[in-house]
Amino acid sequence: MKESVRYLKYIFGIVIFVLLSIGTFNWFIDPFEIYWTGEYKPHRKIFMKKVWIFKAMNVRKIAPRSLILGSSRSMIGLEAEHPGGDPSVSPRYNFGVPASNLYEMLSYLEHSNELNPIKQAIVGIDFFSFNTFYQANSEFNDSFLLTEGDSQLLSHFRETMIALFTLTSFDLSKKKMRSRGEEMHYLNGSLASFYKFTKKNPPGKLFVHNQNHYLEFMLYPPPRYHFCLYDQNGENPQMRALRKLVNLANRKNIDLRIFIHPIHASLQQIIKYAGLWPEFEDWKKRLVQITSKQTLDQAQKIQLWDFSGYNIFTTEEKTPLEALVPTMKWYWEAMHYNNKLGDRVLDRIYNYKHDSRMTPDDFGILLNKNNIDGHLKRVRKRQMEYGLSHAKEKD
């Protein structure tokens, strides 16, 4: 009996020693950037993997007052430290996560607001993510995130266990040790750098690849290869999430500014030639209805901006297929715009003027019930003009 007890103590001691060793190692390496001390430096380059869980932990440490939310387009194109941002709602954090949809953005906003009251949220949205048949390849798990009324103490304990004593953290710590000089993110959540074009994946080839990907995997995703804005009950889960997002903003007095990303004109032509332009316009009308109807407090402004359409930026000539070096000023490729264009998006949203960059009035339209029909009509007119000058793209 004594031998058995001694053996159990020995095994228990080994387990405790291993866990403490892993915890000490993870604490020292800090793969989720939650144990650093000293001054917060938003543009310090950091190692970041498993973005959704990293940022969910990071917002507890940074305690932002303003968030940028959206998919990889928000993460890549928008700089959290844009000079037009209100200094009174700092720190500002880019919570953009690849492939995230409205339900996920709502969850991230709820989580962040429970940790520290959020005063402003800038939310980028995508048409394809409202397809009821679209399922993003995401690691998202809302069981990790705080919702209204949850215990912060329990949440903090859970995060600590994940950060210090899991094999996932141990694996990320090892990768961080080997990542010297390869950091692509800033501590404020924005991206420091993006594409590194290669001979195997030159910019021209990548542009065409992402055009095809947009049609085949986003507008018409497998296995159903179908697009539909509404289910059999006439509902859309993402629109339901948007209504909840707007309600949350009203209840918590969050300055909410939603915007449609400036997708390249070639992708909008794909929407047209796929026969989905009526759905695209209906989608915008529904967004206007939701953001207008749900404004419960007249003092609370919910803004909805449209940066799509055919303007000097979105109609930029795409990189030629044979090009080995980038030729586009505003876009990395068909799917993602760079922070030069992202700065102009935020210029409009923040109503910020800068002498070095003039933004034309037709880039970024603040939508409401009174101007939506006229806006859609003007876009159709410009689409016709663009189609005549780019007729060969239909092939």
CSV table of C-alpha atoms in Angstrom, one decimal:
chain,number,residue,atom,x,y,z
A,1,MET,CA,0.0,0.0,0.0
A,2,LYS,CA,2.8,2.4,0.9
A,3,GLU,CA,4.6,1.6,-2.3
A,4,SER,CA,1.5,2.4,-4.3
A,5,VAL,CA,1.1,5.8,-2.5
A,6,ARG,CA,4.8,6.5,-3.0
A,7,TYR,CA,4.4,5.6,-6.7
A,8,LEU,CA,1.4,7.9,-7.1
A,9,LYS,CA,3.2,10.8,-5.4
A,10,TYR,CA,6.1,10.2,-7.8
A,11,ILE,CA,3.8,10.3,-10.9
A,12,PHE,CA,2.0,13.3,-9.5
A,13,GLY,CA,5.2,15.1,-8.9
A,14,ILE,CA,6.4,14.5,-12.4
A,15,VAL,CA,3.1,15.8,-13.9
A,16,ILE,CA,3.3,18.9,-11.7
A,17,PHE,CA,6.9,19.5,-12.7
A,18,VAL,CA,6.1,19.1,-16.4
A,19,LEU,CA,3.1,21.5,-16.2
A,20,LEU,CA,5.2,24.1,-14.3
A,21,SER,CA,8.0,23.8,-16.8
A,22,ILE,CA,5.6,24.3,-19.7
A,23,GLY,CA,3.9,27.1,-17.9
A,24,THR,CA,7.2,28.9,-17.2
A,25,PHE,CA,8.4,28.4,-20.7
A,26,ASN,CA,5.1,29.8,-22.2
A,27,TRP,CA,5.1,32.7,-19.7
A,28,PHE,CA,8.6,33.7,-20.7
A,29,ILE,CA,8.1,33.4,-24.5
A,30,ASP,CA,4.5,34.8,-24.2
A,31,PRO,CA,3.1,33.6,-27.6
A,32,PHE,CA,-0.2,35.6,-27.0
A,33,GLU,CA,1.6,38.9,-26.0
A,34,ILE,CA,-0.3,39.2,-22.6
A,35,TYR,CA,2.6,39.2,-20.1
A,36,TRP,CA,4.7,42.1,-21.4
A,37,THR,CA,5.3,45.1,-19.1
A,38,GLY,CA,6.1,48.7,-19.7
A,39,GLU,CA,4.8,51.2,-22.2
A,40,TYR,CA,2.2,50.1,-24.8
A,41,LYS,CA,3.8,50.5,-28.3
A,42,PRO,CA,1.1,50.0,-30.9
A,43,HIS,CA,3.6,49.6,-33.8
A,44,ARG,CA,5.9,47.1,-32.1
A,45,LYS,CA,6.1,44.1,-34.5
A,46,ILE,CA,5.0,40.9,-33.0
A,47,PHE,CA,4.6,37.2,-33.8
A,48,MET,CA,0.9,36.3,-34.2
A,49,LYS,CA,-0.6,33.0,-35.1
A,50,LYS,CA,-4.1,31.6,-34.4
A,51,VAL,CA,-5.4,35.1,-34.9
A,52,TRP,CA,-8.9,34.8,-33.5
A,53,ILE,CA,-7.7,33.4,-30.1
A,54,PHE,CA,-4.6,35.7,-30.0
A,55,LYS,CA,-6.7,38.9,-30.4
A,56,ALA,CA,-9.4,37.7,-28.0
A,57,MET,CA,-6.6,37.4,-25.3
A,58,ASN,CA,-4.8,40.5,-26.4
A,59,VAL,CA,-7.7,42.9,-26.0
A,60,ARG,CA,-7.8,42.0,-22.2
A,61,LYS,CA,-4.2,43.3,-22.0
A,62,ILE,CA,-4.5,46.3,-24.2
A,63,ALA,CA,-8.0,47.3,-23.1
A,64,PRO,CA,-9.0,49.2,-26.3
A,65,ARG,CA,-11.8,51.8,-26.4
A,66,SER,CA,-12.2,51.6,-30.2
A,67,LEU,CA,-12.2,48.5,-32.4
A,68,ILE,CA,-11.9,47.8,-36.1
A,69,LEU,CA,-13.8,44.6,-37.0
A,70,GLY,CA,-14.0,42.6,-40.2
A,71,SER,CA,-12.4,39.9,-42.3
A,72,SER,CA,-8.9,39.8,-43.6
A,73,ARG,CA,-9.7,42.9,-45.7
A,74,SER,CA,-10.1,44.9,-42.5
A,75,MET,CA,-7.0,43.3,-40.9
A,76,ILE,CA,-4.8,44.0,-44.0
A,77,GLY,CA,-6.1,47.3,-45.3
A,78,LEU,CA,-6.9,49.3,-42.1
A,79,GLU,CA,-4.5,50.9,-39.7
A,80,ALA,CA,-5.7,51.2,-36.1
A,81,GLU,CA,-3.5,54.2,-35.5
A,82,HIS,CA,-5.0,56.3,-38.4
A,83,PRO,CA,-4.6,60.0,-37.5
A,84,GLY,CA,-8.3,60.7,-38.0
A,85,GLY,CA,-9.3,58.5,-35.0
A,86,ASP,CA,-10.6,60.3,-32.0
A,87,PRO,CA,-7.8,60.5,-29.3
A,88,SER,CA,-10.5,60.2,-26.6
A,89,VAL,CA,-11.3,56.6,-27.6
A,90,SER,CA,-7.7,55.3,-27.5
A,91,PRO,CA,-6.2,52.7,-27.5
A,92,ARG,CA,-7.6,51.6,-30.9
A,93,TYR,CA,-7.3,48.0,-31.9
A,94,ASN,CA,-7.7,46.1,-35.2
A,95,PHE,CA,-9.7,43.0,-34.4
A,96,GLY,CA,-9.9,42.0,-38.0
A,97,VAL,CA,-9.9,38.2,-38.4
A,98,PRO,CA,-9.6,36.3,-41.7
A,99,ALA,CA,-12.9,34.8,-43.0
A,100,SER,CA,-14.9,36.3,-40.1
A,101,ASN,CA,-18.6,37.0,-40.6
A,102,LEU,CA,-21.1,39.2,-38.8
A,103,TYR,CA,-21.9,36.6,-36.1
A,104,GLU,CA,-18.2,36.3,-35.3
A,105,MET,CA,-17.8,40.1,-35.3
A,106,LEU,CA,-20.7,40.5,-33.0
A,107,SER,CA,-19.1,37.9,-30.6
A,108,TYR,CA,-15.7,39.8,-30.7
A,109,LEU,CA,-17.4,43.1,-29.9
A,110,GLU,CA,-19.4,41.6,-27.0
A,111,HIS,CA,-16.3,39.9,-25.7
A,112,SER,CA,-14.2,43.1,-25.9
A,113,ASN,CA,-17.0,45.3,-24.4
A,114,GLU,CA,-17.4,43.0,-21.4
A,115,LEU,CA,-13.7,43.3,-20.7
A,116,ASN,CA,-13.5,47.0,-21.2
A,117,PRO,CA,-16.3,49.3,-22.4
A,118,ILE,CA,-16.0,50.0,-26.2
A,119,LYS,CA,-16.9,53.5,-27.3
A,120,GLN,CA,-16.5,53.1,-31.1
A,121,ALA,CA,-16.6,50.2,-33.6
A,122,ILE,CA,-15.6,50.4,-37.3
A,123,VAL,CA,-17.1,47.3,-39.0
A,124,GLY,CA,-16.2,46.1,-42.6
A,125,ILE,CA,-18.7,43.7,-44.2
A,126,ASP,CA,-18.7,41.5,-47.3
A,127,PHE,CA,-21.5,40.5,-49.6
A,128,PHE,CA,-20.5,36.9,-50.1
A,129,SER,CA,-20.5,36.2,-46.3
A,130,PHE,CA,-24.3,36.8,-46.3
A,131,ASN,CA,-24.7,33.8,-48.6
A,132,THR,CA,-26.7,31.2,-46.6
A,133,PHE,CA,-24.6,28.5,-48.2
A,134,TYR,CA,-21.2,30.0,-47.4
A,135,GLN,CA,-19.3,28.5,-44.6
A,136,ALA,CA,-15.9,30.0,-43.9
A,137,ASN,CA,-12.9,27.8,-43.1
A,138,SER,CA,-12.5,29.3,-39.7
A,139,GLU,CA,-11.2,28.1,-36.3
A,140,PHE,CA,-13.8,30.3,-34.6
A,141,ASN,CA,-15.1,29.0,-31.3
A,142,ASP,CA,-17.4,31.3,-29.3
A,143,SER,CA,-17.2,29.2,-26.1
A,144,PHE,CA,-13.9,31.0,-25.4
A,145,LEU,CA,-15.5,34.5,-25.7
A,146,LEU,CA,-17.2,36.5,-23.0
A,147,THR,CA,-20.9,37.3,-23.4
A,148,GLU,CA,-23.0,39.8,-21.4
A,149,GLY,CA,-23.2,38.8,-17.8
A,150,ASP,CA,-20.4,36.2,-17.9
A,151,SER,CA,-17.9,36.0,-15.0
A,152,GLN,CA,-14.7,37.9,-15.9
A,153,LEU,CA,-12.8,36.0,-13.2
A,154,LEU,CA,-13.7,32.6,-14.7
A,155,SER,CA,-12.8,33.9,-18.2
A,156,HIS,CA,-9.5,35.2,-17.0
A,157,PHE,CA,-8.7,31.9,-15.3
A,158,ARG,CA,-9.6,30.0,-18.5
A,159,GLU,CA,-7.4,32.2,-20.6
A,160,THR,CA,-4.5,31.8,-18.2
A,161,MET,CA,-4.8,28.0,-18.4
A,162,ILE,CA,-4.8,28.2,-22.2
A,163,ALA,CA,-1.9,30.6,-22.4
A,164,LEU,CA,0.3,28.7,-20.0
A,165,PHE,CA,-0.5,25.1,-19.8
A,166,THR,CA,-1.7,23.9,-23.2
A,167,LEU,CA,0.2,22.1,-25.9
A,168,THR,CA,-1.2,24.7,-28.4
A,169,SER,CA,0.6,27.5,-26.5
A,170,PHE,CA,3.7,25.4,-26.2
A,171,ASP,CA,3.8,24.8,-29.9
A,172,LEU,CA,3.2,28.5,-30.6
A,173,SER,CA,6.0,29.4,-28.2
A,174,LYS,CA,8.4,27.2,-30.1
A,175,LYS,CA,7.3,28.7,-33.4
A,176,LYS,CA,7.8,32.2,-32.0
A,177,MET,CA,11.3,31.4,-31.0
A,178,ARG,CA,12.1,30.4,-34.6
A,179,SER,CA,10.3,33.4,-36.2
A,180,ARG,CA,13.1,36.0,-35.8
A,181,GLY,CA,12.7,38.7,-38.4
A,182,GLU,CA,9.4,37.3,-39.8
A,183,GLU,CA,6.9,39.2,-37.8
A,184,MET,CA,4.1,40.6,-40.0
A,185,HIS,CA,1.7,42.1,-37.3
A,186,TYR,CA,1.7,45.1,-35.1
A,187,LEU,CA,0.8,44.9,-31.4
A,188,ASN,CA,-2.3,47.1,-32.3
A,189,GLY,CA,-3.7,44.2,-34.4
A,190,SER,CA,-3.0,45.8,-37.8
A,191,LEU,CA,-0.8,44.1,-40.4
A,192,ALA,CA,2.7,45.4,-40.8
A,193,SER,CA,3.3,43.7,-44.2
A,194,PHE,CA,1.4,41.3,-46.4
A,195,TYR,CA,2.4,39.7,-49.7
A,196,LYS,CA,5.8,38.5,-50.7
A,197,PHE,CA,5.3,37.8,-54.4
A,198,THR,CA,7.4,34.9,-55.8
A,199,LYS,CA,8.1,33.5,-59.3
A,200,LYS,CA,5.7,30.7,-58.5
A,201,ASN,CA,3.0,33.1,-57.3
A,202,PRO,CA,3.5,36.4,-59.3
A,203,PRO,CA,1.1,39.2,-58.8
A,204,GLY,CA,-0.6,38.9,-62.2
A,205,LYS,CA,-1.3,35.2,-61.7
A,206,LEU,CA,-2.5,35.7,-58.1
A,207,PHE,CA,-5.0,38.4,-59.2
A,208,VAL,CA,-6.7,36.0,-61.6
A,209,HIS,CA,-6.5,33.2,-59.1
A,210,ASN,CA,-8.4,35.3,-56.5
A,211,GLN,CA,-11.0,36.3,-59.1
A,212,ASN,CA,-11.7,32.6,-59.8
A,213,HIS,CA,-11.7,31.9,-56.0
A,214,TYR,CA,-14.2,34.6,-55.4
A,215,LEU,CA,-16.7,33.1,-57.9
A,216,GLU,CA,-16.1,29.4,-57.2
A,217,PHE,CA,-15.7,29.4,-53.4
A,218,MET,CA,-17.3,32.5,-52.1
A,219,LEU,CA,-20.3,33.3,-54.4
A,220,TYR,CA,-20.9,29.7,-55.3
A,221,PRO,CA,-19.3,27.6,-52.5
A,222,PRO,CA,-19.1,23.8,-52.6
A,223,PRO,CA,-20.8,21.4,-52.1
A,224,ARG,CA,-24.1,23.2,-53.1
A,225,TYR,CA,-22.6,25.7,-55.6
A,226,HIS,CA,-25.5,28.0,-55.0
A,227,PHE,CA,-26.1,31.6,-53.7
A,228,CYS,CA,-29.1,32.6,-51.7
A,229,LEU,CA,-29.6,35.6,-49.4
A,230,TYR,CA,-32.6,34.0,-47.5
A,231,ASP,CA,-33.4,30.6,-46.1
A,232,GLN,CA,-36.8,28.8,-46.4
A,233,ASN,CA,-38.1,31.0,-43.7
A,234,GLY,CA,-37.1,34.2,-45.4
A,235,GLU,CA,-34.3,34.8,-42.8
A,236,ASN,CA,-30.6,35.4,-43.0
A,237,PRO,CA,-28.4,34.5,-40.0
A,238,GLN,CA,-25.9,37.3,-40.8
A,239,MET,CA,-28.6,39.9,-41.1
A,240,ARG,CA,-29.9,38.7,-37.7
A,241,ALA,CA,-26.4,39.1,-36.3
A,242,LEU,CA,-26.3,42.6,-37.8
A,243,ARG,CA,-29.5,43.5,-36.1
A,244,LYS,CA,-28.1,42.3,-32.8
A,245,LEU,CA,-24.9,44.2,-33.4
A,246,VAL,CA,-26.8,47.5,-34.0
A,247,ASN,CA,-29.0,46.8,-30.9
A,248,LEU,CA,-25.8,46.2,-28.8
A,249,ALA,CA,-24.4,49.5,-30.1
A,250,ASN,CA,-27.6,51.4,-29.1
A,251,ARG,CA,-27.8,49.7,-25.7
A,252,LYS,CA,-24.1,50.3,-24.8
A,253,ASN,CA,-23.9,53.7,-26.5
A,254,ILE,CA,-21.2,52.5,-29.0
A,255,ASP,CA,-20.5,54.7,-32.0
A,256,LEU,CA,-21.0,52.2,-34.7
A,257,ARG,CA,-19.8,52.8,-38.3
A,258,ILE,CA,-20.4,50.0,-40.7
A,259,PHE,CA,-18.9,50.0,-44.2
A,260,ILE,CA,-19.0,47.9,-47.4
A,261,HIS,CA,-15.4,47.2,-48.5
A,262,PRO,CA,-14.1,48.8,-51.7
A,263,ILE,CA,-14.0,45.6,-53.7
A,264,HIS,CA,-12.3,45.8,-57.1
A,265,ALA,CA,-14.6,46.5,-60.1
A,266,SER,CA,-13.6,43.2,-61.7
A,267,LEU,CA,-15.2,41.3,-58.8
A,268,GLN,CA,-18.3,43.4,-59.1
A,269,GLN,CA,-18.4,42.5,-62.7
A,270,ILE,CA,-18.3,38.8,-61.6
A,271,ILE,CA,-21.3,39.5,-59.4
A,272,LYS,CA,-23.1,41.0,-62.4
A,273,TYR,CA,-22.2,38.2,-64.9
A,274,ALA,CA,-23.1,35.6,-62.3
A,275,GLY,CA,-26.6,37.0,-62.3
A,276,LEU,CA,-26.4,38.2,-58.7
A,277,TRP,CA,-26.6,42.0,-59.2
A,278,PRO,CA,-30.2,42.1,-58.1
A,279,GLU,CA,-29.3,40.3,-54.9
A,280,PHE,CA,-26.3,42.6,-54.4
A,281,GLU,CA,-28.6,45.7,-54.6
A,282,ASP,CA,-31.3,44.0,-52.4
A,283,TRP,CA,-28.5,43.3,-49.8
A,284,LYS,CA,-27.6,47.0,-49.7
A,285,LYS,CA,-31.3,47.9,-49.3
A,286,ARG,CA,-31.7,45.5,-46.4
A,287,LEU,CA,-28.6,46.9,-44.7
A,288,VAL,CA,-30.1,50.3,-44.9
A,289,GLN,CA,-33.4,49.1,-43.4
A,290,ILE,CA,-31.6,47.4,-40.5
A,291,THR,CA,-29.3,50.3,-39.7
A,292,SER,CA,-32.1,52.8,-40.0
A,293,LYS,CA,-34.9,51.0,-38.2
A,294,GLN,CA,-32.7,49.8,-35.3
A,295,THR,CA,-31.6,53.3,-34.3
A,296,LEU,CA,-33.5,53.5,-31.0
A,297,ASP,CA,-31.9,56.6,-29.6
A,298,GLN,CA,-32.0,59.6,-31.9
A,299,ALA,CA,-28.8,60.8,-30.4
A,300,GLN,CA,-27.0,57.6,-31.4
A,301,LYS,CA,-25.9,57.6,-35.0
A,302,ILE,CA,-25.4,54.3,-36.8
A,303,GLN,CA,-23.5,55.0,-40.0
A,304,LEU,CA,-23.6,52.8,-43.1
A,305,TRP,CA,-21.0,53.6,-45.7
A,306,ASP,CA,-20.6,52.1,-49.2
A,307,PHE,CA,-17.1,52.1,-50.7
A,308,SER,CA,-18.0,49.6,-53.5
A,309,GLY,CA,-19.2,50.7,-56.9
A,310,TYR,CA,-17.1,52.1,-59.8
A,311,ASN,CA,-14.8,54.9,-58.8
A,312,ILE,CA,-11.2,56.0,-59.4
A,313,PHE,CA,-9.9,53.5,-56.9
A,314,THR,CA,-12.0,50.4,-57.6
A,315,THR,CA,-11.6,50.7,-61.4
A,316,GLU,CA,-7.8,50.6,-61.2
A,317,GLU,CA,-6.4,48.5,-64.0
A,318,LYS,CA,-5.6,45.1,-62.7
A,319,THR,CA,-2.1,43.6,-62.8
A,320,PRO,CA,-1.4,42.0,-66.2
A,321,LEU,CA,-1.4,38.2,-66.1
A,322,GLU,CA,2.3,38.0,-67.2
A,323,ALA,CA,3.5,40.6,-64.7
A,324,LEU,CA,6.2,39.5,-62.3
A,325,VAL,CA,6.1,42.6,-60.2
A,326,PRO,CA,3.1,44.5,-58.8
A,327,THR,CA,1.6,47.3,-60.9
A,328,MET,CA,-1.4,48.2,-58.8
A,329,LYS,CA,-1.3,51.2,-56.5
A,330,TRP,CA,-4.4,50.4,-54.4
A,331,TYR,CA,-4.8,46.6,-54.3
A,332,TRP,CA,-2.6,43.6,-53.5
A,333,GLU,CA,-4.8,41.5,-55.7
A,334,ALA,CA,-8.5,41.1,-56.5
A,335,MET,CA,-9.6,40.4,-53.0
A,336,HIS,CA,-7.5,42.7,-50.8
A,337,TYR,CA,-6.8,46.4,-50.9
A,338,ASN,CA,-3.7,47.9,-49.3
A,339,ASN,CA,-3.4,50.4,-46.5
A,340,LYS,CA,-3.0,53.3,-48.9
A,341,LEU,CA,-6.6,52.7,-50.0
A,342,GLY,CA,-7.5,51.8,-46.4
A,343,ASP,CA,-6.3,55.2,-45.2
A,344,ARG,CA,-8.8,56.8,-47.7
A,345,VAL,CA,-11.6,54.6,-46.4
A,346,LEU,CA,-10.9,55.8,-42.8
A,347,ASP,CA,-10.4,59.4,-44.0
A,348,ARG,CA,-14.0,59.3,-45.1
A,349,ILE,CA,-15.4,57.4,-42.1
A,350,TYR,CA,-13.5,59.7,-39.7
A,351,ASN,CA,-14.2,62.9,-41.8
A,352,TYR,CA,-10.4,63.5,-41.8
A,353,LYS,CA,-8.7,65.7,-44.3
A,354,HIS,CA,-5.1,65.4,-45.3
A,355,ASP,CA,-3.3,67.6,-47.8
A,356,SER,CA,-1.2,64.7,-49.2
A,357,ARG,CA,-4.2,62.6,-50.2
A,358,MET,CA,-7.4,64.0,-51.7
A,359,THR,CA,-10.4,61.6,-51.7
A,360,PRO,CA,-13.1,62.2,-54.3
A,361,ASP,CA,-16.6,62.7,-53.2
A,362,ASP,CA,-17.9,59.6,-55.0
A,363,PHE,CA,-15.6,57.3,-52.9
A,364,GLY,CA,-17.6,56.4,-49.8
A,365,ILE,CA,-21.3,57.2,-49.8
A,366,LEU,CA,-23.1,57.5,-46.5
A,367,LEU,CA,-26.3,55.5,-47.1
A,368,ASN,CA,-29.8,56.1,-45.8
A,369,LYS,CA,-33.4,55.5,-46.7
A,370,ASN,CA,-33.6,58.7,-48.8
A,371,ASN,CA,-30.5,58.2,-51.0
A,372,ILE,CA,-30.2,54.5,-51.5
A,373,ASP,CA,-32.3,54.2,-54.7
A,374,GLY,CA,-30.5,57.1,-56.3
A,375,HIS,CA,-27.1,55.7,-55.3
A,376,LEU,CA,-27.9,52.3,-56.8
A,377,LYS,CA,-29.0,53.9,-60.0
A,378,ARG,CA,-25.8,55.9,-60.3
A,379,VAL,CA,-23.7,52.7,-59.7
A,380,ARG,CA,-25.6,50.9,-62.5
A,381,LYS,CA,-24.8,53.8,-64.9
A,382,ARG,CA,-21.1,53.6,-64.0
A,383,GLN,CA,-21.2,49.9,-64.3
A,384,MET,CA,-22.5,50.2,-67.8
A,385,GLU,CA,-19.7,52.6,-68.7
A,386,TYR,CA,-17.1,50.3,-67.1
A,387,GLY,CA,-18.5,47.3,-69.0
A,388,LEU,CA,-18.2,49.0,-72.4
A,389,SER,CA,-14.5,49.8,-71.8
A,390,HIS,CA,-13.8,46.4,-70.3
A,391,ALA,CA,-15.9,44.2,-72.6
A,392,LYS,CA,-13.2,41.6,-73.0
A,393,GLU,CA,-13.2,40.8,-69.3
A,394,LYS,CA,-16.5,39.1,-69.7
A,395,ASP,CA,-14.8,36.3,-71.5
